[in-house]
PDB file of C-alpha atoms in Angstrom:
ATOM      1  CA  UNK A   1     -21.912 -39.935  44.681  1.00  0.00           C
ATOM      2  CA  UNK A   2     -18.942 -38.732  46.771  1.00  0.00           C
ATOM      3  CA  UNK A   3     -15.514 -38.730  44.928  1.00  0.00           C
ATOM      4  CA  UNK A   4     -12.811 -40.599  46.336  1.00  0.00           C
ATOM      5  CA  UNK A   5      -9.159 -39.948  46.930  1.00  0.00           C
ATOM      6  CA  UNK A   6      -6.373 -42.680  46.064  1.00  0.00           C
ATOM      7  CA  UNK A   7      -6.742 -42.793  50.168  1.00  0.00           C
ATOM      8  CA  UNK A   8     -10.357 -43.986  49.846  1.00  0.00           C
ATOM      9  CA  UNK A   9     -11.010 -40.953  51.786  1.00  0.00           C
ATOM     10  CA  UNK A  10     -13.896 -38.459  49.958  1.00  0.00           C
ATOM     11  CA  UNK A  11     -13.966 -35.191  48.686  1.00  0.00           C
ATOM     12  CA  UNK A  12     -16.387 -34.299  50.849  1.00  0.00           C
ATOM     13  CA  UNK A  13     -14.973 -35.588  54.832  1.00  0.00           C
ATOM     14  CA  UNK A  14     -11.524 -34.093  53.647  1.00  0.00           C
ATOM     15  CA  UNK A  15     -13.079 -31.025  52.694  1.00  0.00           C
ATOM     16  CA  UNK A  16     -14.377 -30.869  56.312  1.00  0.00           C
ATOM     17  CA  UNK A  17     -10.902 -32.086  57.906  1.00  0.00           C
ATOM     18  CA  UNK A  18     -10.108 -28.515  56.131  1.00  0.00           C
ATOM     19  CA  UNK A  19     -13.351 -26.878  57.708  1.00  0.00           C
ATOM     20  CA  UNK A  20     -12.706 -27.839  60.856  1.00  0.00           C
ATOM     21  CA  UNK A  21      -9.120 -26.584  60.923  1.00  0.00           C
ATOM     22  CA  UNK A  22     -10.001 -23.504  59.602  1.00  0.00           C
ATOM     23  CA  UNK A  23     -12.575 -23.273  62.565  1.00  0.00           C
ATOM     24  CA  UNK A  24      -9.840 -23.941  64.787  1.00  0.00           C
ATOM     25  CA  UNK A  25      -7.701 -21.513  63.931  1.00  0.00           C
ATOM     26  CA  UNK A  26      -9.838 -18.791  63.704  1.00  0.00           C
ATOM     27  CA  UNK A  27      -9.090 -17.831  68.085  1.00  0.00           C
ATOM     28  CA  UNK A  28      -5.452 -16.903  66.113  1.00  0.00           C
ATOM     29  CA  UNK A  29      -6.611 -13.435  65.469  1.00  0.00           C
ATOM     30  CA  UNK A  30      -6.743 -12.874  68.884  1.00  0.00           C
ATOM     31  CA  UNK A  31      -3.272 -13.211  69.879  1.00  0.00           C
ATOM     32  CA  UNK A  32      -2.598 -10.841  66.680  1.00  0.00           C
ATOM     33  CA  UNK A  33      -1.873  -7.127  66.998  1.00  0.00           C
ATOM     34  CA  UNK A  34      -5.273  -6.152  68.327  1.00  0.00           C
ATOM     35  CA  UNK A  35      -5.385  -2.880  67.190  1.00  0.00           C
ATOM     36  CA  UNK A  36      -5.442  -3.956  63.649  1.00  0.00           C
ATOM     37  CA  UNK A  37      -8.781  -4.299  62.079  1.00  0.00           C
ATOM     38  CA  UNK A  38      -9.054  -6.492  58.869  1.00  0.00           C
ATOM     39  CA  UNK A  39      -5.311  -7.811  59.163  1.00  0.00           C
ATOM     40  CA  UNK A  40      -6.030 -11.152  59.573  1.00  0.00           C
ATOM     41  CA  UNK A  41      -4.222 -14.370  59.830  1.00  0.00           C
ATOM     42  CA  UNK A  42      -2.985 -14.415  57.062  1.00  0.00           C
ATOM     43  CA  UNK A  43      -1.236 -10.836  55.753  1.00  0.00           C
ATOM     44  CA  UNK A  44      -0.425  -9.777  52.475  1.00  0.00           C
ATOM     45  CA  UNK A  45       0.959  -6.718  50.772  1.00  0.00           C
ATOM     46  CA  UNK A  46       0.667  -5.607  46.754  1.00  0.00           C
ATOM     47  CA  UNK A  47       2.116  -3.017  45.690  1.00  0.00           C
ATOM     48  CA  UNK A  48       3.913  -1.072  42.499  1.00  0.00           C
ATOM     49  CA  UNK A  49       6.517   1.725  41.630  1.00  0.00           C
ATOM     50  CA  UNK A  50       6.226   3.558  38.744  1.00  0.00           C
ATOM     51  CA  UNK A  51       9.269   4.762  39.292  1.00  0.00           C
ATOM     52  CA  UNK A  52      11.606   1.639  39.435  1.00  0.00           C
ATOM     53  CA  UNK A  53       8.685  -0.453  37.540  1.00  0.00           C
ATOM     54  CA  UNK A  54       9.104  -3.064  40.415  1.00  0.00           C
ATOM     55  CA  UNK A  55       6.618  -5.086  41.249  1.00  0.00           C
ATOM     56  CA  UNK A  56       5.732  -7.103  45.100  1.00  0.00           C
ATOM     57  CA  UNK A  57       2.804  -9.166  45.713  1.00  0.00           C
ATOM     58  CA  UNK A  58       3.316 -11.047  48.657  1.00  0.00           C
ATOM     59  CA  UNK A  59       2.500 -12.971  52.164  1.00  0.00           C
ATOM     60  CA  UNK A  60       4.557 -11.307  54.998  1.00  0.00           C
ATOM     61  CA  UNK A  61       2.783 -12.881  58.034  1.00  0.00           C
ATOM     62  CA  UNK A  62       1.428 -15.936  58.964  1.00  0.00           C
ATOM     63  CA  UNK A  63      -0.081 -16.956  62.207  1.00  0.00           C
ATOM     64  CA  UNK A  64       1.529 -14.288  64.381  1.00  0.00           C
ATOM     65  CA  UNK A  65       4.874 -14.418  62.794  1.00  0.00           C
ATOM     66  CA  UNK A  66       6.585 -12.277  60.430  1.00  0.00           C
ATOM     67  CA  UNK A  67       8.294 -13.645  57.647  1.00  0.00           C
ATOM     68  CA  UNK A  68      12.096 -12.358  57.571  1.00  0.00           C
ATOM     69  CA  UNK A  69      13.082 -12.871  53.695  1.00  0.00           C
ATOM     70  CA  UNK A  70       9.172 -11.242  52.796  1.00  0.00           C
ATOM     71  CA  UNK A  71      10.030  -8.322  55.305  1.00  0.00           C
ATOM     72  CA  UNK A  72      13.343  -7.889  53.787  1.00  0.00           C
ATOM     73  CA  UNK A  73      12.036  -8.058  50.006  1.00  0.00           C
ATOM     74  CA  UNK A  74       9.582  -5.404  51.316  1.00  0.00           C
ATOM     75  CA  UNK A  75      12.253  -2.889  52.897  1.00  0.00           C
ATOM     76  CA  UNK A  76      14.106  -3.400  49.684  1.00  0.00           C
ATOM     77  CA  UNK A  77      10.825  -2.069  47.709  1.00  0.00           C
ATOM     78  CA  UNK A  78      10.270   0.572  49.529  1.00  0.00           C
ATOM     79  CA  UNK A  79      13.744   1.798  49.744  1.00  0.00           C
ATOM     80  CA  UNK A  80      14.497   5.339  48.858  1.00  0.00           C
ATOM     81  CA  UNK A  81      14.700   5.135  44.962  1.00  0.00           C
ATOM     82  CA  UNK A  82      16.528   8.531  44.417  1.00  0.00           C
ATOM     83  CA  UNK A  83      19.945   7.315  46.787  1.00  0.00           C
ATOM     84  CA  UNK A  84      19.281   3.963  46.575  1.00  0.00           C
ATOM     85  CA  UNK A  85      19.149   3.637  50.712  1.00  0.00           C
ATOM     86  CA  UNK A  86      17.407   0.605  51.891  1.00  0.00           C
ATOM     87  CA  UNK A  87      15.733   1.260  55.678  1.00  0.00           C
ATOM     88  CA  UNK A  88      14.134  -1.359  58.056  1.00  0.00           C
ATOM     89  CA  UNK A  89      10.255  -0.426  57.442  1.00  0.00           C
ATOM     90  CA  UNK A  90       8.668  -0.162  60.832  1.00  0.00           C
ATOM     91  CA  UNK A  91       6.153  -3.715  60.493  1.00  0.00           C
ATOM     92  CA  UNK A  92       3.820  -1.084  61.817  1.00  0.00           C
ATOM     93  CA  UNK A  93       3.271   0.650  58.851  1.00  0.00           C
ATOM     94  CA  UNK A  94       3.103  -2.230  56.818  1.00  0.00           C
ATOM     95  CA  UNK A  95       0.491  -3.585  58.873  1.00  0.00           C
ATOM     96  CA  UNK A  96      -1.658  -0.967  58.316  1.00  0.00           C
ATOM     97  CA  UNK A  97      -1.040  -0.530  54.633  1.00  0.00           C
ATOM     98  CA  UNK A  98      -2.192  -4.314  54.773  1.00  0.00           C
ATOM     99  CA  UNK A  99      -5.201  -3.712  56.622  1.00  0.00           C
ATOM    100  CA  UNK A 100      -6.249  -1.028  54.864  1.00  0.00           C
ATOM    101  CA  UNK A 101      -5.948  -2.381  51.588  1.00  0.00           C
ATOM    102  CA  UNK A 102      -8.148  -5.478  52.973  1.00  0.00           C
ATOM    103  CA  UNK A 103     -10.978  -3.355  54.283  1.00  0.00           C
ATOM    104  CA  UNK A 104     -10.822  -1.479  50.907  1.00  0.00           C
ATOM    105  CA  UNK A 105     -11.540  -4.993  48.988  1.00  0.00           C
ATOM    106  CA  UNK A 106      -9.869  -4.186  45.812  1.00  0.00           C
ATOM    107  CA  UNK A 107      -7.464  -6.540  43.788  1.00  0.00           C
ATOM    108  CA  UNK A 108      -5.191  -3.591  42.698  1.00  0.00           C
ATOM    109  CA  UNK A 109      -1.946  -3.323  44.041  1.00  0.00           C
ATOM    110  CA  UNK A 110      -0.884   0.112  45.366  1.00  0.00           C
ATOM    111  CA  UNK A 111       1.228   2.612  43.652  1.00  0.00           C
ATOM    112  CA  UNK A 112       3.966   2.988  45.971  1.00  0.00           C
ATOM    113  CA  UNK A 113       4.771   7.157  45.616  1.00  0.00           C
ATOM    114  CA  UNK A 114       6.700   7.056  48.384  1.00  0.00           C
ATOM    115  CA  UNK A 115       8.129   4.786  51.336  1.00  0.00           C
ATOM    116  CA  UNK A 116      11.475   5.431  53.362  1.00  0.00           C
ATOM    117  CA  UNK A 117      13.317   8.709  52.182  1.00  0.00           C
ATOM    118  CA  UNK A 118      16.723   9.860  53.118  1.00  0.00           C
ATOM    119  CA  UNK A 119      17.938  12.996  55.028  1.00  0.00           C
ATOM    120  CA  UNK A 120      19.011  14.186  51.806  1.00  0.00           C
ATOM    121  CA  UNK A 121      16.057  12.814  50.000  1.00  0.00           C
ATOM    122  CA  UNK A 122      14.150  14.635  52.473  1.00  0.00           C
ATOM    123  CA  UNK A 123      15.676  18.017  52.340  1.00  0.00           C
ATOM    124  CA  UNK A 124      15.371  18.158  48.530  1.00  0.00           C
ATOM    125  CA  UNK A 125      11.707  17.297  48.401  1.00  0.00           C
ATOM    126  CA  UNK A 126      11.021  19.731  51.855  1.00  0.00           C
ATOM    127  CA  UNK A 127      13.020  23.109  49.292  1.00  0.00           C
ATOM    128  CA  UNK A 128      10.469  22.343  46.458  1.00  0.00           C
ATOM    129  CA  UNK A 129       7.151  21.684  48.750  1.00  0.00           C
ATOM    130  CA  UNK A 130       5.899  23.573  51.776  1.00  0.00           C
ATOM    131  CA  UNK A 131       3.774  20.041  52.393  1.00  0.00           C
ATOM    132  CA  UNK A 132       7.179  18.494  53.437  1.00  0.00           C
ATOM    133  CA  UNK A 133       7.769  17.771  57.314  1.00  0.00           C
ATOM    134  CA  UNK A 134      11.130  18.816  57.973  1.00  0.00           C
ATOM    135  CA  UNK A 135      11.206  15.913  60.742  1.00  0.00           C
ATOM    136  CA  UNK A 136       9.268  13.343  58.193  1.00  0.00           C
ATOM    137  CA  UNK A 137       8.435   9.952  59.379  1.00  0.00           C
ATOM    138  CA  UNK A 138       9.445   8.835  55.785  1.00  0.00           C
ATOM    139  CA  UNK A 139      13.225   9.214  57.052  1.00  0.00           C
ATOM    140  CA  UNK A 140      12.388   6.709  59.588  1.00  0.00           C
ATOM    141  CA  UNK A 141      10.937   3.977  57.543  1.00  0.00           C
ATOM    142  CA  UNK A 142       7.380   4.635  59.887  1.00  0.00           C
ATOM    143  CA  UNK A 143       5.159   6.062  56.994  1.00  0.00           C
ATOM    144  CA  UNK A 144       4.296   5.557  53.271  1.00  0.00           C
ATOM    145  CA  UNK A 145       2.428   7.685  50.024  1.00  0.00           C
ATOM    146  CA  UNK A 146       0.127   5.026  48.429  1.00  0.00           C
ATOM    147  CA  UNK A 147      -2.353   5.922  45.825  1.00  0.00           C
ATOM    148  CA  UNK A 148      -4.891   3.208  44.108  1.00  0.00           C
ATOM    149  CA  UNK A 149      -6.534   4.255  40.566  1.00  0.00           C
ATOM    150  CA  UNK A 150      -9.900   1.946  41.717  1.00  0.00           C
ATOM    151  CA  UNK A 151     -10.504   4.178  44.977  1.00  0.00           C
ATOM    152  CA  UNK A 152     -10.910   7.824  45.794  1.00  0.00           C
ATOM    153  CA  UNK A 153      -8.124   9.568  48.329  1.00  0.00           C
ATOM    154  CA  UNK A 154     -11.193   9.647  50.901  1.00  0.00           C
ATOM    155  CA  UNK A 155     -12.312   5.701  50.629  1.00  0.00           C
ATOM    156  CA  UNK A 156      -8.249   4.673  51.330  1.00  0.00           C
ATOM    157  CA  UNK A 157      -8.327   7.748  53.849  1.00  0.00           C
ATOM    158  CA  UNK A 158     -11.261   6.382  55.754  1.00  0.00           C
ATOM    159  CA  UNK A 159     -10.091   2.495  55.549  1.00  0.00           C
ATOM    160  CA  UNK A 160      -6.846   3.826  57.278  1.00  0.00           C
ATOM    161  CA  UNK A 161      -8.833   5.668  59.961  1.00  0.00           C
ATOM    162  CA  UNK A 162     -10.492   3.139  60.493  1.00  0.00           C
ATOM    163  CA  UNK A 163      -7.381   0.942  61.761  1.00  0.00           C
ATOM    164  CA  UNK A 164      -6.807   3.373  64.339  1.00  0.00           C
ATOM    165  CA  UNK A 165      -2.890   2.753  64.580  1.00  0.00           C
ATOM    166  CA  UNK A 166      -1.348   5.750  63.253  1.00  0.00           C
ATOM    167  CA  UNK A 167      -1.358   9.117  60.888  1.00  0.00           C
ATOM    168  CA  UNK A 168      -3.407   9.208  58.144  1.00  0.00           C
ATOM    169  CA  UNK A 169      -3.048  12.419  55.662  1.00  0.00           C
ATOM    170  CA  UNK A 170      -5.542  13.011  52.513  1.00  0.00           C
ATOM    171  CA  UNK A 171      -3.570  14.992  49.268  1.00  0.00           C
ATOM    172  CA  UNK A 172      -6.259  15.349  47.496  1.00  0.00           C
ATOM    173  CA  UNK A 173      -4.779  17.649  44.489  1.00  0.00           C
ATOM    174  CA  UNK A 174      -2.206  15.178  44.145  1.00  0.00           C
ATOM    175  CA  UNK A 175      -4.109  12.183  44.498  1.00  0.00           C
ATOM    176  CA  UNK A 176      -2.458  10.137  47.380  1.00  0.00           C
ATOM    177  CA  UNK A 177      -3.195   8.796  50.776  1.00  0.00           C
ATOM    178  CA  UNK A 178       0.218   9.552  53.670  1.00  0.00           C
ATOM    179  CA  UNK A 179       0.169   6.285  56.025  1.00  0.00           C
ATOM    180  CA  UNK A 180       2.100   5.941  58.973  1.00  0.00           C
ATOM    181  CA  UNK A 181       2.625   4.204  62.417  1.00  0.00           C
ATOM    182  CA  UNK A 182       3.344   7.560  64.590  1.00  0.00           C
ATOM    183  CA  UNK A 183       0.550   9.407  66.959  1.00  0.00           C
ATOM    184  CA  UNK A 184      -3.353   8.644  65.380  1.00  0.00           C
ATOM    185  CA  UNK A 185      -4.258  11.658  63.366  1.00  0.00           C
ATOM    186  CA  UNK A 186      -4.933  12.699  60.297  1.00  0.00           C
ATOM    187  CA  UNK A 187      -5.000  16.131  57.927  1.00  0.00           C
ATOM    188  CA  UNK A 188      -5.848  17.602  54.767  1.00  0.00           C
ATOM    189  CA  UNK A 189      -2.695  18.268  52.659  1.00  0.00           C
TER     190      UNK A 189
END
């Protein structure tokens, strides 16, 4: 027997009023960055600091637009923790943190080790580690160091490759995964 809504309308034709839209939206990918693989219609971003002990877990895009206050919460999070400096992320980057997370098909937010740095930021990090660039995409909000406990440095590694959009640098010793938006590439640290 088919459940009813205070309508008169059933469970079951308004569950396929929902089936059908979803069928009809499904072309939306399309008009979507097309060089993303696994972003989807619907794009979402989790993520941690152990150093601030913030926490973000959220929808940034819908349907081919970006949402503003989401992007700004998210630039905000991934601000330069040492200086406090807050830089415009490049959506780039966040895409493909997004993506890759989604092709990885894990619940667990990342551990955010490092997003936008400053100059100064920068410098200090580049004196106490040879595996610093001096011209880092960090300092122009176009890159991040993520690190998941449920997935090795070369399973993130290869789900980042696999979007094809930008840098992708394995630290294996230190157990992290570099992400950016520049040139495709990627390196051993």
């Amino acid at each position: 027997m088919a459940e009813t809504t205070g309508t008169g309308i059933s469970r079951r034709s308004l569950l396929g009023v929902f089936a059908a839209t979803a069928v009809a939206a499904a072309p939306t990918f399309s008009n979507a960055a097309g060089f993303l693989r696994g972003g989807g219609d619907i794009r979402r971003i989790r993520m941690y600091s152990g150093r601030t002990g913030e926490r973000v877990d959220m929808v940034y895009w819908i349907d081919g637009q970006y949402i503003k206050d989401a992007v700004k919460e998210i630039n905000h999070f991934m601000r330069d923790w040492r200086t406090d400096d807050v830089k415009e992320i490049d959506l780039r980057t966040i895409d493909i943190m997004a993506a890759s997370h989604n092709l990885l098909d894990v619940n667990e937010p990342y551990m955010l080790l490092s997003g936008y740095r400053s100059p100064k930021t920068n410098a200090m990090l580049r004196s106490r580690s040879r595996g610093v660039a001096k011209n880092s995409l960090h300092m122009r909000g176009q890159a991040a160091d993520l690190r998941l406990a449920s997935r090795s440095v070369s399973q993130m590694a290869k789900a980042a490759e696999a979007c094809r959009a930008g840098g992708v640098g394995k630290y294996q010793r230190s157990n992290f995964v570099h992400m950016d938006c520049g040139v495709v590439r990627t390196w051993r640290g």
